[in-house]
Amino acid sequence: MPAVGTAVAFVLYTVLSILMWQANYAPSWDLGIFTQLLDQYARGQTPIVDIKGPGFHLWGDHFHPILILLTPLYWLAPSGLTLMIAQAALFAASVWPIASLAREWLGVRGGWLVTAAYVFSWGLVNAVIAQFHEIAFAVPLLAFGLVWWIRGKRLPALIAIALLVFVKEDLGITVAVFGLVIWLRNRAETGAAIFLAAWGVAWTVFAVAIFIPAFNVTGGYDYSGQLTLVETLTAGLTTKLGTAGFLVLAAGGIGVRSPFILLMLPTLAWRFLGSVEGYWETDFHYSAVLMPIAAVCLIDAAARRHRVFAPFIAAIAAAAMLSQTQIELLWRWQAFDLNADQAIAEACRYGSVAADVRLLAHLVPCTQTFWIGSVGDTVPEAVLRRPDDVGQPVEIWAEERFGGDWTVVYSGAGFELVERGAHGAAG
């Protein structure tokens, strides 16, 4: 069961990733940002990520030192697709401990139901479609850490949970809450509980108060301004309650009886107190770290009662929620295909290129890449866009945006590549 579940997950997530890559599908600039980060690491440089803004130092944005572990993979295959396949492997790896514990505690039928509910969970599928993010590492660390702890494997569990602080700055609070949970379950674990609480809080404080501000142009933490209390807590209340309800269903309903459910609170707190509406919803990657927690809570609570009923609820909920994802990319990916390969190849001849979101990750390995929305006063050597997106020829748009004379050097598949000054002919 664990092997089958892991294999199915890896194939599903990898196929989705490859199809999105081939179609130049990108829901945000994030894959371009992380590709540029790895590209800098691979060159032995600090992560100056021009996609976020010319000269932007990504260490001043979030705290994710664990990402340096992907550098050898990027050396072997310098591509944004490498990051997406790495994420597929990390997500798939998290299936193994979940499926193993489910089979052991809930039997064959309950085990298969939990495994299916987890593999096809909306949190993981949406995260795959949102493409690579640093939380890819948190998902297996949580899955293995929780299962190891439940099985009494204290040292590996402590290591896995403790490593979460190097994935993203907010996860230190999740580590601290894990310390609280194990203390609530067993007062004899006070030593481990105190260690995790201190370790988690210390790293979050270090990241937010010292490390990130040291590299941030404003000397602060950009996301603190997005957190408010009364106003934002009540804003979008229906959406927030819906997301919370779907998480309860992912835990089979009965999962709320497990003390491990408290591990969801730090992530839900910053999301629901944040002023960004996307945080409140089930879309994107924000719920991926909650999926292993939901699955373990289900197993932990259902092992005592409702061994089949609770997993059945989770499986039905997962199937129903697939309609709220873009799983149809598996069979409709060609509808999103930009056919941009030739345009990208032409753009790679230039030292610097400004482009739209969907082309960023493809351009990063071959040229200095800027996003047209954050390029500021920097003037790139070339601009790659679609006239349909700007409502006029791209050379006119570039002249209005950057000044000077711009010339079309390539036109095809709906794209125009323009350069400042002429040394090529239209294709």
Coordinates of C-alpha atoms in Angstrom, one line a residue:
M1 CA 0.0 0.0 0.0
P2 CA 2.7 2.6 0.9
A3 CA 4.7 1.8 -2.3
V4 CA 1.6 1.9 -4.5
G5 CA 0.3 5.2 -3.0
T6 CA 3.8 6.8 -3.3
A7 CA 4.2 5.7 -6.9
V8 CA 0.7 6.9 -7.9
A9 CA 1.3 10.2 -6.2
F10 CA 4.7 10.7 -7.9
V11 CA 3.4 9.9 -11.3
L12 CA 0.3 12.1 -10.9
Y13 CA 2.2 15.1 -9.6
T14 CA 5.0 14.7 -12.1
V15 CA 2.7 14.4 -15.1
L16 CA 0.8 17.5 -14.0
S17 CA 4.1 19.4 -13.6
I18 CA 5.5 18.3 -17.0
L19 CA 2.2 19.2 -18.8
M20 CA 2.2 22.7 -17.2
W21 CA 5.8 23.2 -18.2
Q22 CA 5.2 22.2 -21.8
A23 CA 2.2 24.5 -22.0
N24 CA 4.1 27.4 -20.4
Y25 CA 1.3 27.4 -17.8
A26 CA 2.2 29.5 -14.7
P27 CA -0.4 30.8 -12.2
S28 CA 2.0 33.2 -10.6
W29 CA 5.6 34.5 -10.8
D30 CA 6.7 32.2 -7.9
L31 CA 8.3 29.4 -10.1
G32 CA 10.3 32.1 -11.8
I33 CA 11.4 33.5 -8.5
F34 CA 12.5 30.1 -7.1
T35 CA 14.2 29.2 -10.3
Q36 CA 16.2 32.4 -10.2
L37 CA 17.1 31.7 -6.6
L38 CA 18.5 28.2 -7.5
D39 CA 20.2 29.7 -10.5
Q40 CA 22.1 32.1 -8.2
Y41 CA 22.9 29.3 -5.7
A42 CA 24.2 27.1 -8.6
R43 CA 26.5 30.0 -9.6
G44 CA 27.8 30.2 -6.0
Q45 CA 26.1 33.6 -5.5
T46 CA 23.7 35.1 -3.0
P47 CA 20.1 35.1 -4.3
I48 CA 19.6 38.4 -6.1
V49 CA 16.3 37.8 -7.8
D50 CA 15.6 40.4 -10.4
I51 CA 12.1 39.0 -11.0
K52 CA 11.0 40.4 -7.7
G53 CA 12.7 43.7 -8.6
P54 CA 16.1 44.7 -10.0
G55 CA 18.7 43.8 -7.4
F56 CA 16.2 42.3 -5.0
H57 CA 17.8 40.1 -2.3
L58 CA 15.5 37.1 -1.7
W59 CA 16.9 36.5 1.8
G60 CA 15.2 39.8 2.7
D61 CA 11.8 38.3 1.7
H62 CA 11.4 34.9 3.4
F63 CA 13.6 32.5 5.4
H64 CA 14.1 29.2 3.6
P65 CA 17.8 28.1 3.8
I66 CA 16.7 24.5 3.2
L67 CA 16.3 25.3 -0.5
I68 CA 20.1 25.3 -1.0
L69 CA 19.8 21.4 -0.8
L70 CA 18.3 21.6 -4.3
T71 CA 21.4 23.1 -5.8
P72 CA 23.0 19.8 -7.0
L73 CA 19.8 18.9 -8.8
Y74 CA 19.8 22.3 -10.5
W75 CA 23.5 21.8 -11.6
L76 CA 22.4 18.6 -13.3
A77 CA 19.3 20.0 -14.9
P78 CA 19.1 23.9 -14.8
S79 CA 15.4 24.3 -15.3
G80 CA 12.2 25.4 -13.5
L81 CA 10.9 21.9 -14.3
T82 CA 13.6 20.4 -12.1
L83 CA 12.1 22.3 -9.1
M84 CA 8.6 21.1 -10.0
I85 CA 9.7 17.4 -10.2
A86 CA 11.6 17.8 -7.0
Q87 CA 8.4 19.0 -5.4
A88 CA 6.5 16.1 -6.9
A89 CA 9.0 13.7 -5.3
L90 CA 8.8 15.4 -1.9
F91 CA 5.0 15.4 -1.9
A92 CA 5.0 11.7 -3.0
A93 CA 7.5 10.8 -0.3
S94 CA 5.0 12.1 2.3
V95 CA 2.5 9.4 1.2
W96 CA 4.7 6.5 2.5
P97 CA 4.4 7.2 6.3
I98 CA 0.7 8.2 6.0
A99 CA -0.2 5.1 4.1
S100 CA 1.9 2.8 6.3
L101 CA 0.3 4.1 9.5
A102 CA -3.2 4.1 8.0
R103 CA -2.9 0.4 7.0
E104 CA -1.4 -0.5 10.4
W105 CA -4.0 1.3 12.5
L106 CA -7.2 1.2 10.3
G107 CA -6.8 -2.0 8.4
V108 CA -6.7 -2.6 4.6
R109 CA -9.9 -0.9 3.7
G110 CA -9.4 2.1 5.9
G111 CA -5.8 2.3 4.8
W112 CA -6.7 2.5 1.2
L113 CA -9.3 5.1 1.8
V114 CA -6.9 7.3 3.8
T115 CA -4.2 6.9 1.2
A116 CA -6.5 7.8 -1.7
A117 CA -7.9 10.8 0.2
Y118 CA -4.3 12.0 0.9
V119 CA -2.9 11.5 -2.6
F120 CA -5.8 13.3 -4.2
S121 CA -6.3 15.9 -1.4
W122 CA -7.1 19.4 -2.7
G123 CA -4.3 20.8 -0.6
L124 CA -1.6 18.8 -2.4
V125 CA -3.2 18.9 -5.9
N126 CA -3.6 22.7 -5.7
A127 CA 0.0 23.0 -4.5
V128 CA 1.3 21.0 -7.4
I129 CA -0.7 23.3 -9.8
A130 CA 0.6 26.4 -8.0
Q131 CA 4.1 25.0 -8.9
F132 CA 7.2 25.0 -6.7
H133 CA 7.3 26.6 -3.3
E134 CA 9.5 26.1 -0.3
I135 CA 6.8 24.3 1.6
A136 CA 7.5 21.3 -0.6
F137 CA 10.0 20.3 2.1
A138 CA 7.6 20.8 5.0
V139 CA 5.1 18.3 3.8
P140 CA 7.3 15.2 4.1
L141 CA 9.0 16.5 7.2
L142 CA 5.6 16.8 8.9
A143 CA 4.4 13.4 7.6
F144 CA 7.4 11.5 8.7
G145 CA 7.9 13.5 11.9
L146 CA 4.3 12.9 13.1
V147 CA 4.2 9.3 12.2
W148 CA 7.6 8.6 13.8
W149 CA 6.5 10.3 17.0
I150 CA 3.3 8.3 17.1
R151 CA 5.3 5.1 16.7
G152 CA 7.6 6.0 19.5
K153 CA 10.7 6.8 17.3
R154 CA 11.5 9.9 19.3
L155 CA 14.9 11.0 17.9
P156 CA 14.1 10.8 14.1
A157 CA 10.7 12.5 14.9
L158 CA 12.4 15.3 16.8
I159 CA 14.9 15.9 14.0
A160 CA 12.2 15.9 11.3
I161 CA 10.0 18.4 13.2
A162 CA 13.0 20.6 14.2
L163 CA 14.1 20.9 10.6
L164 CA 10.8 22.7 9.8
V165 CA 12.3 26.0 11.0
F166 CA 14.6 26.0 8.0
V167 CA 11.7 25.7 5.5
K168 CA 9.9 29.0 6.2
E169 CA 9.9 31.5 9.1
D170 CA 6.4 30.9 10.3
L171 CA 6.9 27.1 10.7
G172 CA 8.9 27.7 13.9
I173 CA 5.6 28.4 15.6
T174 CA 4.3 25.1 14.3
V175 CA 7.3 23.4 15.8
A176 CA 6.6 25.2 19.1
V177 CA 3.0 24.0 19.0
F178 CA 4.1 20.5 18.4
G179 CA 6.0 20.8 21.7
L180 CA 2.8 21.8 23.4
V181 CA 0.9 18.9 21.8
I182 CA 3.3 16.2 23.0
W183 CA 3.3 17.7 26.5
L184 CA -0.5 17.6 26.5
R185 CA -0.4 14.0 25.4
N186 CA 2.2 12.9 27.9
R187 CA 3.6 15.0 30.7
A188 CA 6.7 12.7 30.7
E189 CA 7.7 14.3 27.4
T190 CA 8.3 17.7 29.1
G191 CA 12.0 17.8 28.2
A192 CA 11.3 17.3 24.5
A193 CA 8.3 19.7 24.6
I194 CA 10.4 22.5 26.1
F195 CA 13.2 21.9 23.6
L196 CA 10.8 22.1 20.6
A197 CA 9.0 25.2 21.9
A198 CA 12.2 27.1 22.6
W199 CA 13.8 25.9 19.3
G200 CA 10.8 26.9 17.2
V201 CA 10.2 30.3 18.8
A202 CA 13.9 31.2 18.7
W203 CA 14.3 30.5 15.0
T204 CA 11.1 32.4 14.1
V205 CA 12.3 35.4 16.1
F206 CA 15.7 35.2 14.6
A207 CA 14.3 34.9 11.0
V208 CA 11.8 37.7 11.4
A209 CA 13.6 40.1 13.6
I210 CA 17.3 39.6 12.6
F211 CA 18.0 37.6 9.4
I212 CA 15.3 38.9 7.0
P213 CA 15.6 42.6 8.0
A214 CA 19.4 42.4 7.5
F215 CA 18.8 41.8 3.8
N216 CA 15.6 43.7 3.3
V217 CA 15.9 47.1 1.6
T218 CA 13.6 48.6 4.3
G219 CA 15.3 46.9 7.2
G220 CA 12.1 45.2 8.2
Y221 CA 9.8 42.2 7.5
D222 CA 7.5 43.0 4.6
Y223 CA 4.7 40.7 5.7
S224 CA 4.1 42.0 9.2
G225 CA 1.9 44.8 7.7
Q226 CA -0.4 42.2 6.2
L227 CA -1.5 41.0 9.7
T228 CA -4.4 42.7 11.4
L229 CA -6.8 41.6 14.1
V230 CA -10.4 42.6 14.3
E231 CA -10.9 44.0 10.8
T232 CA -9.3 41.1 8.9
L233 CA -10.5 38.3 11.2
T234 CA -14.1 39.1 10.3
A235 CA -13.4 39.9 6.7
G236 CA -14.2 37.0 4.3
L237 CA -15.7 35.1 7.2
T238 CA -17.7 32.8 4.9
T239 CA -14.6 31.9 2.9
K240 CA -12.6 31.3 6.0
L241 CA -15.2 29.1 7.6
G242 CA -15.5 27.2 4.3
T243 CA -11.7 26.5 4.3
A244 CA -11.8 25.4 7.9
G245 CA -14.8 23.1 7.1
F246 CA -12.9 21.5 4.2
L247 CA -10.0 20.9 6.5
V248 CA -12.2 19.2 9.0
L249 CA -13.6 17.0 6.2
A250 CA -10.0 16.2 5.1
A251 CA -9.5 14.9 8.7
G252 CA -12.6 12.7 8.3
G253 CA -14.5 14.9 10.8
I254 CA -13.4 12.9 13.7
G255 CA -9.8 14.1 13.3
V256 CA -10.7 17.2 15.4
R257 CA -10.6 14.9 18.4
S258 CA -6.8 14.4 18.0
P259 CA -4.6 16.9 19.8
F260 CA -2.4 17.0 16.7
I261 CA -5.2 19.2 15.1
L262 CA -3.7 22.1 17.1
L263 CA -0.7 22.0 14.6
M264 CA -3.0 23.6 12.1
L265 CA -3.5 26.7 14.2
P266 CA -0.3 28.6 13.4
T267 CA -0.8 28.3 9.6
L268 CA -4.5 29.2 9.8
A269 CA -3.7 32.1 12.1
W270 CA -1.4 34.0 9.8
R271 CA -3.6 33.1 6.8
F272 CA -6.9 34.2 8.4
L273 CA -5.4 37.3 10.0
G274 CA -3.7 38.3 6.8
S275 CA -5.2 40.9 4.5
V276 CA -4.5 39.0 1.3
E277 CA -7.7 37.3 0.2
G278 CA -5.9 34.4 -1.5
Y279 CA -4.7 33.3 2.0
W280 CA -8.2 32.6 3.1
E281 CA -9.2 30.2 0.2
T282 CA -8.4 26.6 -0.7
D283 CA -6.5 27.6 -3.8
F284 CA -2.7 27.7 -4.3
H285 CA -0.2 26.0 -2.0
Y286 CA -1.2 27.5 1.3
S287 CA -3.0 24.3 2.6
A288 CA -0.3 21.8 1.5
V289 CA 1.3 21.7 5.0
L290 CA -2.0 21.0 6.6
M291 CA -2.7 17.8 4.6
P292 CA -0.3 15.5 6.5
I293 CA -1.6 17.0 9.7
A294 CA -5.2 16.3 8.7
A295 CA -4.3 12.7 7.7
V296 CA -2.5 11.9 10.9
C297 CA -5.3 13.4 13.0
L298 CA -7.8 11.2 11.1
I299 CA -5.7 8.1 11.7
D300 CA -5.1 9.0 15.4
A301 CA -8.8 9.6 16.2
A302 CA -10.3 6.9 13.9
A303 CA -8.1 4.2 15.3
R304 CA -10.2 4.4 18.5
R305 CA -13.6 4.4 16.7
H306 CA -15.1 4.8 13.2
R307 CA -12.2 2.9 11.6
V308 CA -13.8 2.9 8.2
F309 CA -16.5 5.6 8.4
A310 CA -14.1 8.5 9.0
P311 CA -11.7 7.5 6.2
F312 CA -14.7 7.1 3.9
I313 CA -15.7 10.7 4.7
A314 CA -12.2 11.9 4.0
A315 CA -12.1 10.0 0.7
I316 CA -15.5 11.3 -0.5
A317 CA -14.5 14.9 0.5
A318 CA -11.2 14.6 -1.4
A319 CA -13.1 13.3 -4.5
A320 CA -15.6 16.1 -4.3
M321 CA -13.0 18.8 -3.8
L322 CA -11.1 17.8 -6.9
S323 CA -13.7 19.8 -8.8
Q324 CA -12.3 22.8 -7.0
T325 CA -8.8 22.2 -8.4
Q326 CA -7.5 22.4 -11.9
I327 CA -7.0 18.7 -12.2
E328 CA -8.4 19.0 -15.7
L329 CA -5.0 20.2 -16.8
L330 CA -4.3 16.5 -17.2
W331 CA -6.5 16.3 -20.2
R332 CA -7.0 20.0 -21.2
W333 CA -3.4 21.2 -21.0
Q334 CA -3.3 22.0 -24.7
A335 CA -6.0 24.6 -24.3
F336 CA -3.4 26.6 -22.2
D337 CA -0.4 26.0 -24.5
L338 CA 1.3 29.2 -25.6
N339 CA 3.6 27.5 -28.1
A340 CA 6.3 29.8 -26.9
D341 CA 9.4 27.5 -27.4
Q342 CA 10.7 29.4 -30.4
A343 CA 10.1 32.8 -28.9
I344 CA 12.0 31.7 -25.7
A345 CA 14.9 30.4 -27.8
E346 CA 15.1 33.7 -29.6
A347 CA 15.0 35.7 -26.4
C348 CA 17.8 33.6 -24.9
R349 CA 20.2 35.3 -27.3
Y350 CA 20.0 38.5 -25.2
G351 CA 21.8 39.3 -22.0
S352 CA 18.6 40.6 -20.3
V353 CA 14.9 40.1 -21.1
A354 CA 11.7 41.4 -19.6
A355 CA 8.7 39.1 -20.0
D356 CA 5.4 38.2 -18.6
V357 CA 4.7 35.7 -15.8
R358 CA 4.3 32.6 -17.9
L359 CA 7.7 32.8 -19.5
L360 CA 9.9 33.8 -16.5
A361 CA 11.0 30.3 -15.3
H362 CA 11.8 29.3 -18.9
L363 CA 14.0 32.3 -19.4
V364 CA 16.0 32.3 -16.1
P365 CA 18.6 29.6 -17.0
C366 CA 19.6 31.4 -20.2
T367 CA 19.4 35.1 -19.5
Q368 CA 19.0 37.8 -16.8
T369 CA 15.2 37.8 -16.4
F370 CA 12.9 40.6 -15.3
W371 CA 9.1 40.6 -14.8
I372 CA 7.5 43.5 -16.8
G373 CA 5.5 44.3 -13.7
S374 CA 8.5 44.9 -11.4
V375 CA 11.3 45.9 -13.7
G376 CA 11.1 49.5 -12.6
D377 CA 13.5 51.9 -14.3
T378 CA 15.8 49.2 -15.5
V379 CA 15.9 48.9 -19.2
P380 CA 16.4 45.3 -20.5
E381 CA 18.1 44.5 -23.8
A382 CA 14.9 42.9 -25.1
V383 CA 11.2 42.5 -24.3
L384 CA 9.1 39.4 -25.0
R385 CA 5.4 39.9 -24.9
R386 CA 2.2 39.2 -26.8
P387 CA 0.6 42.2 -28.6
D388 CA -2.8 40.8 -27.5
D389 CA -1.8 41.3 -23.8
V390 CA -0.9 44.9 -24.2
G391 CA -3.5 45.9 -26.9
Q392 CA -0.8 47.3 -29.3
P393 CA 2.4 46.3 -31.0
V394 CA 5.0 45.4 -28.5
E395 CA 7.6 47.8 -29.9
I396 CA 5.2 50.7 -29.3
W397 CA 4.5 49.5 -25.8
A398 CA 8.2 49.2 -25.1
E399 CA 8.9 52.7 -26.4
E400 CA 6.2 54.1 -24.2
R401 CA 7.3 52.1 -21.2
F402 CA 11.1 52.4 -21.5
G403 CA 11.7 55.2 -24.0
G404 CA 14.0 55.0 -27.0
D405 CA 13.5 53.1 -30.2
W406 CA 12.6 49.4 -30.2
T407 CA 12.6 47.0 -33.1
V408 CA 10.8 43.7 -33.7
V409 CA 13.4 40.9 -34.1
Y410 CA 11.0 38.0 -33.9
S411 CA 7.3 37.5 -34.4
G412 CA 5.6 34.2 -34.2
A413 CA 2.9 32.1 -32.3
G414 CA 1.4 35.4 -31.1
F415 CA 4.6 36.7 -29.5
E416 CA 6.8 39.6 -30.4
L417 CA 10.4 39.9 -29.3
V418 CA 11.7 43.5 -29.5
E419 CA 15.1 44.9 -28.9
R420 CA 16.4 48.4 -28.2
G421 CA 18.1 49.4 -31.3
A422 CA 18.2 47.1 -34.4
H423 CA 20.6 44.3 -35.2
G424 CA 18.1 41.7 -36.5
A425 CA 15.2 41.2 -38.8
A426 CA 11.7 40.1 -38.0
G427 CA 11.2 36.3 -38.1

